[in-house]
Short mmCIF file of C-alpha atoms in Angstrom, two decimals:
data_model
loop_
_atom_site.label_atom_id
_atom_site.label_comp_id
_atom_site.label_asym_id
_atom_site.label_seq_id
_atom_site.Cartn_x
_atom_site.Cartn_y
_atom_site.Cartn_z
CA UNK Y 19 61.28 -14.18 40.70
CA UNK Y 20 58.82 -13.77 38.08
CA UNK Y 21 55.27 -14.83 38.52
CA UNK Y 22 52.26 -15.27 36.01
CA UNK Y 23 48.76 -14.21 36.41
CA UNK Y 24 46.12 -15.62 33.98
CA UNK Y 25 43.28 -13.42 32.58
CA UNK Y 26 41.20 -13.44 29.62
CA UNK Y 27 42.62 -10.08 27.69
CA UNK Y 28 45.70 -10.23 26.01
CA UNK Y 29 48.64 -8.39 27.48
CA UNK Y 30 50.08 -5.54 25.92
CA UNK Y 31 53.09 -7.38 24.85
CA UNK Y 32 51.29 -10.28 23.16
CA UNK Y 33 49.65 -7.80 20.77
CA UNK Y 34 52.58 -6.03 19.69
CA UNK Y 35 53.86 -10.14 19.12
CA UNK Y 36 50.89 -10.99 17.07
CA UNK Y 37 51.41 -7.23 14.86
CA UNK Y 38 54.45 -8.20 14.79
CA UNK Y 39 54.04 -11.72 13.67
CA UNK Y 40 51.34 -10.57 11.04
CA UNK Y 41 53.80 -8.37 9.44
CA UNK Y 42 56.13 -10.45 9.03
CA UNK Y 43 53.59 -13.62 7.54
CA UNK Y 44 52.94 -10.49 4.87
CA UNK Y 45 56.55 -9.93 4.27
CA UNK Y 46 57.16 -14.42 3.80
CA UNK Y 47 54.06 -14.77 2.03
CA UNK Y 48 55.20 -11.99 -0.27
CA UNK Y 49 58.71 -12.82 -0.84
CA UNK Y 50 57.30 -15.73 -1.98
CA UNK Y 51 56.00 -14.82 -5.21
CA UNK Y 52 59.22 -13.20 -5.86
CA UNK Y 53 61.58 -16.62 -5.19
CA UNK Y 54 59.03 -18.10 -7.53
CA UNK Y 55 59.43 -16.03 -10.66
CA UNK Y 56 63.07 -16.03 -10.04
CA UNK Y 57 63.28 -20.02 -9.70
CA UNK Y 58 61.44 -20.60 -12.57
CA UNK Y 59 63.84 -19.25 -14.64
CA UNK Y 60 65.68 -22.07 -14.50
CA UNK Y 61 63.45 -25.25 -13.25
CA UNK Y 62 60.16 -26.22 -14.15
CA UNK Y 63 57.39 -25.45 -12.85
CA UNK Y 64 55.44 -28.51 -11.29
CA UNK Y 65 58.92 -29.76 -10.17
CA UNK Y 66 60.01 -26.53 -9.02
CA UNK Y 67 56.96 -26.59 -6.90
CA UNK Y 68 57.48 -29.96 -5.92
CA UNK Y 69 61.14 -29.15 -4.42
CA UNK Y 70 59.56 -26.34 -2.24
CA UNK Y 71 57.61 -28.88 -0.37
CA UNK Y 72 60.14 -31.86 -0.10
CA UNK Y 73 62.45 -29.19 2.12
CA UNK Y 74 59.24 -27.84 3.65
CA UNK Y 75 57.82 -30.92 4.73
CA UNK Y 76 61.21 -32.61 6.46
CA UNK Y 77 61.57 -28.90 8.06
CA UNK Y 78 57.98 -28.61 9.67
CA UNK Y 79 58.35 -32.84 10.22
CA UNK Y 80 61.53 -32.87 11.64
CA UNK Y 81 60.28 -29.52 14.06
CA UNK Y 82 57.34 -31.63 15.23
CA UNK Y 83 59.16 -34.77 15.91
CA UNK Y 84 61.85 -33.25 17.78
CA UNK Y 85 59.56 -30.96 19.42
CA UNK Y 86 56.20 -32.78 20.39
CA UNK Y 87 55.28 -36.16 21.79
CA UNK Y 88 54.39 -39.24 19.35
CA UNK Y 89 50.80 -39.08 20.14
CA UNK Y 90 50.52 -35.67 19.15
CA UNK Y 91 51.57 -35.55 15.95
CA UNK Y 92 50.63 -39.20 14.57
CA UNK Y 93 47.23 -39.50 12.52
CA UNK Y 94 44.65 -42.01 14.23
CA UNK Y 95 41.62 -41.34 12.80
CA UNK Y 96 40.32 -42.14 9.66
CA UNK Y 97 39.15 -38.40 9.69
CA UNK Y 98 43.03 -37.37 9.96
CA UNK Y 99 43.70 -39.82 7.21
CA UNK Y 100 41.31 -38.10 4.59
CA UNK Y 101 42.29 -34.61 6.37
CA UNK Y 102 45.81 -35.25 5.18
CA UNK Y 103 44.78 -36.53 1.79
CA UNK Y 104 41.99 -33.63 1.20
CA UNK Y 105 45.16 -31.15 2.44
CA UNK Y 106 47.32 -32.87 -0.13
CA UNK Y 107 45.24 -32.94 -3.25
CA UNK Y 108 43.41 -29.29 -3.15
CA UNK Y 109 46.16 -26.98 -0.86
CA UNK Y 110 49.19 -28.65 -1.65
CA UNK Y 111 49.37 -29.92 -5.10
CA UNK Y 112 46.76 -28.20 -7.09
CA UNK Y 113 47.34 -25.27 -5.18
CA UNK Y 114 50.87 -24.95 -5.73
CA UNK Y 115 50.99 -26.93 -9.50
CA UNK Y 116 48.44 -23.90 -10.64
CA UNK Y 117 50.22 -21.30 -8.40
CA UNK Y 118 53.71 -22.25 -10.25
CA UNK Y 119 52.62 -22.56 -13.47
CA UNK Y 120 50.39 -19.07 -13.29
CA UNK Y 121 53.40 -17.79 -11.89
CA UNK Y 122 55.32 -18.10 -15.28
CA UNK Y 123 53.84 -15.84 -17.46
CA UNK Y 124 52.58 -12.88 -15.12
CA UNK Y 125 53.73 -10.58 -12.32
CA UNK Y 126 54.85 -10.94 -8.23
CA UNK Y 127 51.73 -8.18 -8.09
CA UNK Y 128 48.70 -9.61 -10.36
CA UNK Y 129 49.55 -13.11 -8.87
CA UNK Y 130 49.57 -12.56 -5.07
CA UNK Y 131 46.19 -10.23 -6.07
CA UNK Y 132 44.45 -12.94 -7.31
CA UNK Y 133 45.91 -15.61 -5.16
CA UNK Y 134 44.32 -13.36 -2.02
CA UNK Y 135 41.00 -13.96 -3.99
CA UNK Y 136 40.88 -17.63 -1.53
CA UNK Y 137 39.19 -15.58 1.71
CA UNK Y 138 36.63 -14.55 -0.61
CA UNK Y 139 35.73 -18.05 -2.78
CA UNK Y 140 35.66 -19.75 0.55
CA UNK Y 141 31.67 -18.43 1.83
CA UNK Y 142 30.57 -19.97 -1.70
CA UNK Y 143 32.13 -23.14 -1.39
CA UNK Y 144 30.46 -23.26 1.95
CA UNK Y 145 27.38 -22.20 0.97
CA UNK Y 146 27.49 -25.06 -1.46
CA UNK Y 147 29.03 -28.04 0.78
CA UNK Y 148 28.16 -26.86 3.87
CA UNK Y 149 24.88 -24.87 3.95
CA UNK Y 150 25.99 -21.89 5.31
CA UNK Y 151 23.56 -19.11 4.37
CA UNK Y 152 24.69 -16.19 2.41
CA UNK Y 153 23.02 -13.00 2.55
CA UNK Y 154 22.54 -10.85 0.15
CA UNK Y 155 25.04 -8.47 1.08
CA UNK Y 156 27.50 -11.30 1.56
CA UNK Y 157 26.66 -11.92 -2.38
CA UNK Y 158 27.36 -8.92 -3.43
CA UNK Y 159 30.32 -8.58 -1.67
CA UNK Y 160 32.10 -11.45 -3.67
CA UNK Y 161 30.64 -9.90 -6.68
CA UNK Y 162 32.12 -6.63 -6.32
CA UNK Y 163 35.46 -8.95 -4.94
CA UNK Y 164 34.97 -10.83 -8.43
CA UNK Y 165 34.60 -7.17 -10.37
CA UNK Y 166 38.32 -6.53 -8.81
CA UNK Y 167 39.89 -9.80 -10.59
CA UNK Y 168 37.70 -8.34 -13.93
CA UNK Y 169 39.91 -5.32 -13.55
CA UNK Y 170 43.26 -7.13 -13.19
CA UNK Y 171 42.45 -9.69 -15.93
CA UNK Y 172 40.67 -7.49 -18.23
CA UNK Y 173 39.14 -10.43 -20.12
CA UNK Y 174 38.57 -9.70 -24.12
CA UNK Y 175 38.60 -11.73 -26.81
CA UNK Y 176 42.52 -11.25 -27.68
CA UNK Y 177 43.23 -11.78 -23.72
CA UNK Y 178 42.45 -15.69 -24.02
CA UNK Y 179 45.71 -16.33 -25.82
CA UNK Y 180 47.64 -13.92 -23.43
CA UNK Y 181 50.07 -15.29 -21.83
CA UNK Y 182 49.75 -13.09 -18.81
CA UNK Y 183 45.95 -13.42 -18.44
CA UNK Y 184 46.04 -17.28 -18.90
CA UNK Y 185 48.78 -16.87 -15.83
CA UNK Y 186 46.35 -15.31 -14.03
CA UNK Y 187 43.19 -17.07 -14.55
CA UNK Y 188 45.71 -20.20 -13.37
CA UNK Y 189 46.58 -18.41 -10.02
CA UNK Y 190 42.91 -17.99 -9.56
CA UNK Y 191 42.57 -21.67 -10.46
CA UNK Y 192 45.12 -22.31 -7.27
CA UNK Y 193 42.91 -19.83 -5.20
CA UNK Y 194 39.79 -21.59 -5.78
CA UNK Y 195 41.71 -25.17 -5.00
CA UNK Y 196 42.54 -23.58 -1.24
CA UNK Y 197 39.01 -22.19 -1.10
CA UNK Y 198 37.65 -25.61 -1.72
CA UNK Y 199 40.46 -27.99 0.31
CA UNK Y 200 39.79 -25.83 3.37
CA UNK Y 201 35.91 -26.20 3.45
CA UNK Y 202 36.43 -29.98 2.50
CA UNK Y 203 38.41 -29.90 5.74
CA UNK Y 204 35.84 -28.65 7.76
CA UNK Y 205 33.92 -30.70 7.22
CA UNK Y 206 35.94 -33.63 7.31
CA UNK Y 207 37.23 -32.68 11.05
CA UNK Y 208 40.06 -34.28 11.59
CA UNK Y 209 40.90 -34.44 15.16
CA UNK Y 210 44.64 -33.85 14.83
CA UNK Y 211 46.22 -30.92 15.52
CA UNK Y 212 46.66 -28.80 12.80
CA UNK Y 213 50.79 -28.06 12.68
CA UNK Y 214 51.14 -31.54 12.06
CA UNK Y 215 47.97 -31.69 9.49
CA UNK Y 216 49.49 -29.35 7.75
CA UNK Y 217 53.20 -31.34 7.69
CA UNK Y 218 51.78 -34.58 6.86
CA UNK Y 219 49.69 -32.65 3.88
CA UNK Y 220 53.03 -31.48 3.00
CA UNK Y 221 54.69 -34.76 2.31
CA UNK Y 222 52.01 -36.38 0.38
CA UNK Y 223 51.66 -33.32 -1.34
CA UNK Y 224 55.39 -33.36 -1.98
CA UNK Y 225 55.20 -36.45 -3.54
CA UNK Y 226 52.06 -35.89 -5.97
CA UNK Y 227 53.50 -32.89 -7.62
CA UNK Y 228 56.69 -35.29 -8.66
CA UNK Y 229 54.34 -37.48 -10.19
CA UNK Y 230 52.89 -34.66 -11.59
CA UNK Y 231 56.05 -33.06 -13.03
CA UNK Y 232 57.04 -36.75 -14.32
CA UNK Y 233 53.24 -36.86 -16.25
CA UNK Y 234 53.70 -33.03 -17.23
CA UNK Y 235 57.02 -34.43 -19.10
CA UNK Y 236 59.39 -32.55 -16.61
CA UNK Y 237 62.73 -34.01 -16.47
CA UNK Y 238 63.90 -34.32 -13.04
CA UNK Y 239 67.22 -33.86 -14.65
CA UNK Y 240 66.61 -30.40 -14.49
CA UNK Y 241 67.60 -29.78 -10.97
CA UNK Y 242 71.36 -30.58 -11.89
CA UNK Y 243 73.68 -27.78 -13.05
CA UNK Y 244 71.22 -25.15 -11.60
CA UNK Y 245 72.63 -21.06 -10.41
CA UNK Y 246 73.21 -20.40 -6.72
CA UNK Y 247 69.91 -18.27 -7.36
CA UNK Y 248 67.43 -20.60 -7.92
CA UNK Y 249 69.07 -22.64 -5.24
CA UNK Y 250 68.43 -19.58 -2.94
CA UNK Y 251 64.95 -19.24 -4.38
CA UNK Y 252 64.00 -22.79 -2.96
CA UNK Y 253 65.28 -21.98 0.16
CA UNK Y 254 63.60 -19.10 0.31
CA UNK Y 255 60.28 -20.44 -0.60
CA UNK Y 256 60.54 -23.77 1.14
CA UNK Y 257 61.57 -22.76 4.38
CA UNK Y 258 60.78 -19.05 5.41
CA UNK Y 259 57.82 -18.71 2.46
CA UNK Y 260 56.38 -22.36 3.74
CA UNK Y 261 57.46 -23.89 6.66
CA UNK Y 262 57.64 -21.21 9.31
CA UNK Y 263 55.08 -18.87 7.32
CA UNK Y 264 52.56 -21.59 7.58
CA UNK Y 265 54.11 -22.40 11.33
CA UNK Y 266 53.21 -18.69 12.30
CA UNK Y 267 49.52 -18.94 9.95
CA UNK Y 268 48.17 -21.72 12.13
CA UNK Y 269 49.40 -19.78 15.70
CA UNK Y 270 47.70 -17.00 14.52
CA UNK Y 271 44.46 -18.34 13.78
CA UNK Y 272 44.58 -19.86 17.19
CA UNK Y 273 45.28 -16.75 19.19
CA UNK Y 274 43.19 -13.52 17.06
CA UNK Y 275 40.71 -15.87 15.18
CA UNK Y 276 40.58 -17.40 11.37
CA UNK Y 277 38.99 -13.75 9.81
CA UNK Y 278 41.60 -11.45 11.20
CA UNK Y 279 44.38 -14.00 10.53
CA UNK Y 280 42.80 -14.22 6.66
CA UNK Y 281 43.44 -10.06 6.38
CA UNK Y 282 46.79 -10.76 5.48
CA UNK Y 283 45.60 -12.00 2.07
CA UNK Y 284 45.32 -8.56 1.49
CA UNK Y 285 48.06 -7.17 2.58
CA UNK Y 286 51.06 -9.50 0.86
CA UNK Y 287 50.15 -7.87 -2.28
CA UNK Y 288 51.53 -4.78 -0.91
CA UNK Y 289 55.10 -6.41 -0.15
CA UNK Y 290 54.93 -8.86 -3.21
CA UNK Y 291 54.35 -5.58 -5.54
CA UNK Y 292 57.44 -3.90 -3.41
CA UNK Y 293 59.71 -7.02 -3.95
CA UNK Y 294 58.81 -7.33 -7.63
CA UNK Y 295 59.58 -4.37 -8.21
CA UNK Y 296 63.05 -3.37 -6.18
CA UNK Y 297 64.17 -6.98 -6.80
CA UNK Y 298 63.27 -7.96 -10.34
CA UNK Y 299 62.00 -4.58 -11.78
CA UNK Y 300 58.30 -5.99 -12.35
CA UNK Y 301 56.22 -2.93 -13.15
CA UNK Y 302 52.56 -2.73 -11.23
CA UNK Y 303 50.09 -1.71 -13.57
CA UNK Y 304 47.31 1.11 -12.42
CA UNK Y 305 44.60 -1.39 -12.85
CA UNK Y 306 46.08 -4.16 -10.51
CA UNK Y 307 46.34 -1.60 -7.94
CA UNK Y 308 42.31 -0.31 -8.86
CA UNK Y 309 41.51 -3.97 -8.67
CA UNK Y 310 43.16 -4.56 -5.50
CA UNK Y 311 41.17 -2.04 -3.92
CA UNK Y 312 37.88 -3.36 -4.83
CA UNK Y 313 38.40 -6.66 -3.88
CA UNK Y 314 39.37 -5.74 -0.84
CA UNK Y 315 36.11 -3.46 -0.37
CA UNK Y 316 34.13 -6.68 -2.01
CA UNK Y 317 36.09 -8.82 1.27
CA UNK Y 318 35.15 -6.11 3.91
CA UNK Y 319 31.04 -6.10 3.06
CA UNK Y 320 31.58 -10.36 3.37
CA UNK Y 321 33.01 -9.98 6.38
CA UNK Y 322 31.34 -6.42 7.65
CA UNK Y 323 29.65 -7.93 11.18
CA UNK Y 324 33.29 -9.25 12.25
CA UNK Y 325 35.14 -6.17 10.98
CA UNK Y 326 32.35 -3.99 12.88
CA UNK Y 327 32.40 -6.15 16.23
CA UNK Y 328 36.77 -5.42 16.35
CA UNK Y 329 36.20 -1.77 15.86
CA UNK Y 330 33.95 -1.50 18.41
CA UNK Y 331 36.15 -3.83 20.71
CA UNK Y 332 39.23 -1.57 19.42
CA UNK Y 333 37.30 1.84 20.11
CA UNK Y 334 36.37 0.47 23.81
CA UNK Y 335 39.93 -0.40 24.59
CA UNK Y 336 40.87 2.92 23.16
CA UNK Y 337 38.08 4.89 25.22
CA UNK Y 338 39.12 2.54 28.80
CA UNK Y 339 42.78 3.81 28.30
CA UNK Y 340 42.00 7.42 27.63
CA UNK Y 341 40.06 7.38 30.96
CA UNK Y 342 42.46 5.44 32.99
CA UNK Y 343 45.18 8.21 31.68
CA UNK Y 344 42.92 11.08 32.61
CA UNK Y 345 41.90 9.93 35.78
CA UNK Y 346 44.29 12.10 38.68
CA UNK Y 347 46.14 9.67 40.96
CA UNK Y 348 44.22 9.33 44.66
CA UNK Y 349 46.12 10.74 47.49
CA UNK Y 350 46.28 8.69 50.46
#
């Protein structure tokens, strides 16, 4: 018979889950970027985008309604109603309408680079709606963060017609709209739960980037006659890449915290660069990897008291199993 004991530090087994679990949110997130550049070689953009979240949302809907009681996952307040809405507008549609159309003229590696940029636009969209102080270290940190995108974009006066740097400075555009929508939700508070949030957000959202597409002049027609690729490419991105990547975001936020969940920001670059490149042969240019680096460094100074709090916990838990190893067994 197996019996459960309750105390406040996570079993071994739980961590490996949550490594586990964070590796693979890399590896969805990741993929991502390269379903999207191969989908768009047949649909449009806005629509493309659109798609992803129809089969998202009745995946993550249909989970939650099969799954969870009524109460749980209906919106009551008028605080869940403008939660879904603010979720909607800024992380669903002009996130992923900027993300798609960036996505078209540059690489898997520059775009999940300065789509990771979000962790680091968030403390000055706090600062600004919120009041949350920012020290000066904190400010220099999203400079030398903002230095990194300078190196990727390497903005001249020929570079405002380039395709690939207007791509970019769009995926930067959808970074800044989940920067913003997820401060705006703070301080709406809805009172939902946030898996179901998030589904809701995913339907309306669904349903703005269609009228969208239909404004952008997208024909709709344009999903008929299309490969078995880009069919696999919405799959791909609508299911693994959105519903169950987001499913396995929002469980780890609740379990190791919103910072270390964030990290992985910085780490899908890594597998997006890999897919690119063994999947589609995208090159990664020296100074997307340079400016990588220093945006992660600009991300570590933001967040340097948090990052220096779970190396200490990390060392302590390190130092309490060396002992416990070293210590001889008692004879009775």
């Amino acid at each position: 018979m197996l019996r459960s004991t309750s105390t406040d530090r996570p079993s071994i087994p739980a961590r490996y889950r949550d490594t586990a679990l964070f590796v693979l949110l890399a590896v969805l997130f990741g993929g991502s970027f390269v379903a999207i550049k191969t989908g768009l070689r047949e649909l449009p953009p806005v629509l493309f985008a659109g798609l992803r979240f129809d089969l998202a949302a009745v995946t993550l809907l249909g989970y939650i309604v099969l799954t969870r009681p009524r109460s749980t996952w209906l919106p009551r307040t008028r605080a869940d109603f403008v939660g879904i809405g603010m979720a909607a507008l800024f992380l669903i549609a002009l996130n992923n309408g900027l993300l798609f159309l960036g996505q078209g003229a540059t690489t898997p590696a520059a775009a999940s680079v300065m789509y990771g940029l979000n962790p680091i636009l968030a403390p000055v969209f706090a600062w600004w709606l919120l009041g949350d102080r920012l020290s000066w270290l904190g400010a220099l940190g999203i400079g030398i963060a903002l230095s990194g995108v300078i190196l990727i974009v390497q903005p001249s006066p020929s570079t405002f017609t380039d395709a690939s740097a207007i791509g970019q400075l769009l995926v930067l555009g959808a970074a800044a709209a989940v920067a913003l929508g997820s401060v705006f939700l703070q301080r709406v508070g809805p009172q939902m739960d946030s898996t179901p949030l998030t589904a809701w957000a995913m339907a309306v959202g669904a349903v703005l980037l269609h009228i969208a597409s239909l404004l952008a002049g997208e024909p709709p027609t344009a999903v008929i006659g299309i490969g078995p690729e880009t069919i696999a490419s919405i799959v791909a991105v609508g299911i693994p890449s959105t519903a169950v990547a987001y499913a396995i975001y929002f469980g780890l936020i609740k379990r190791i915290g919103p910072v270390r969940a964030n990290l992985v920001a910085y780490v899908v670059p890594i597998f997006a660069a890999l897919m690119g490149w063994v999947l589609l042969g995208s090159s990664v240019s020296l100074w997307t990897f340079v400016g990588f680096l220093v945006v992660v460094a600009g991300f570590a100074l933001i967040e340097r008291v948090t990052i220096r709090m779970e190396l200490r916990r990390l060392y302590h838990r390190f130092e309490e199993t060396s002992s416990s190893q070293q210590t001889p067994p008692c004879d009775d």
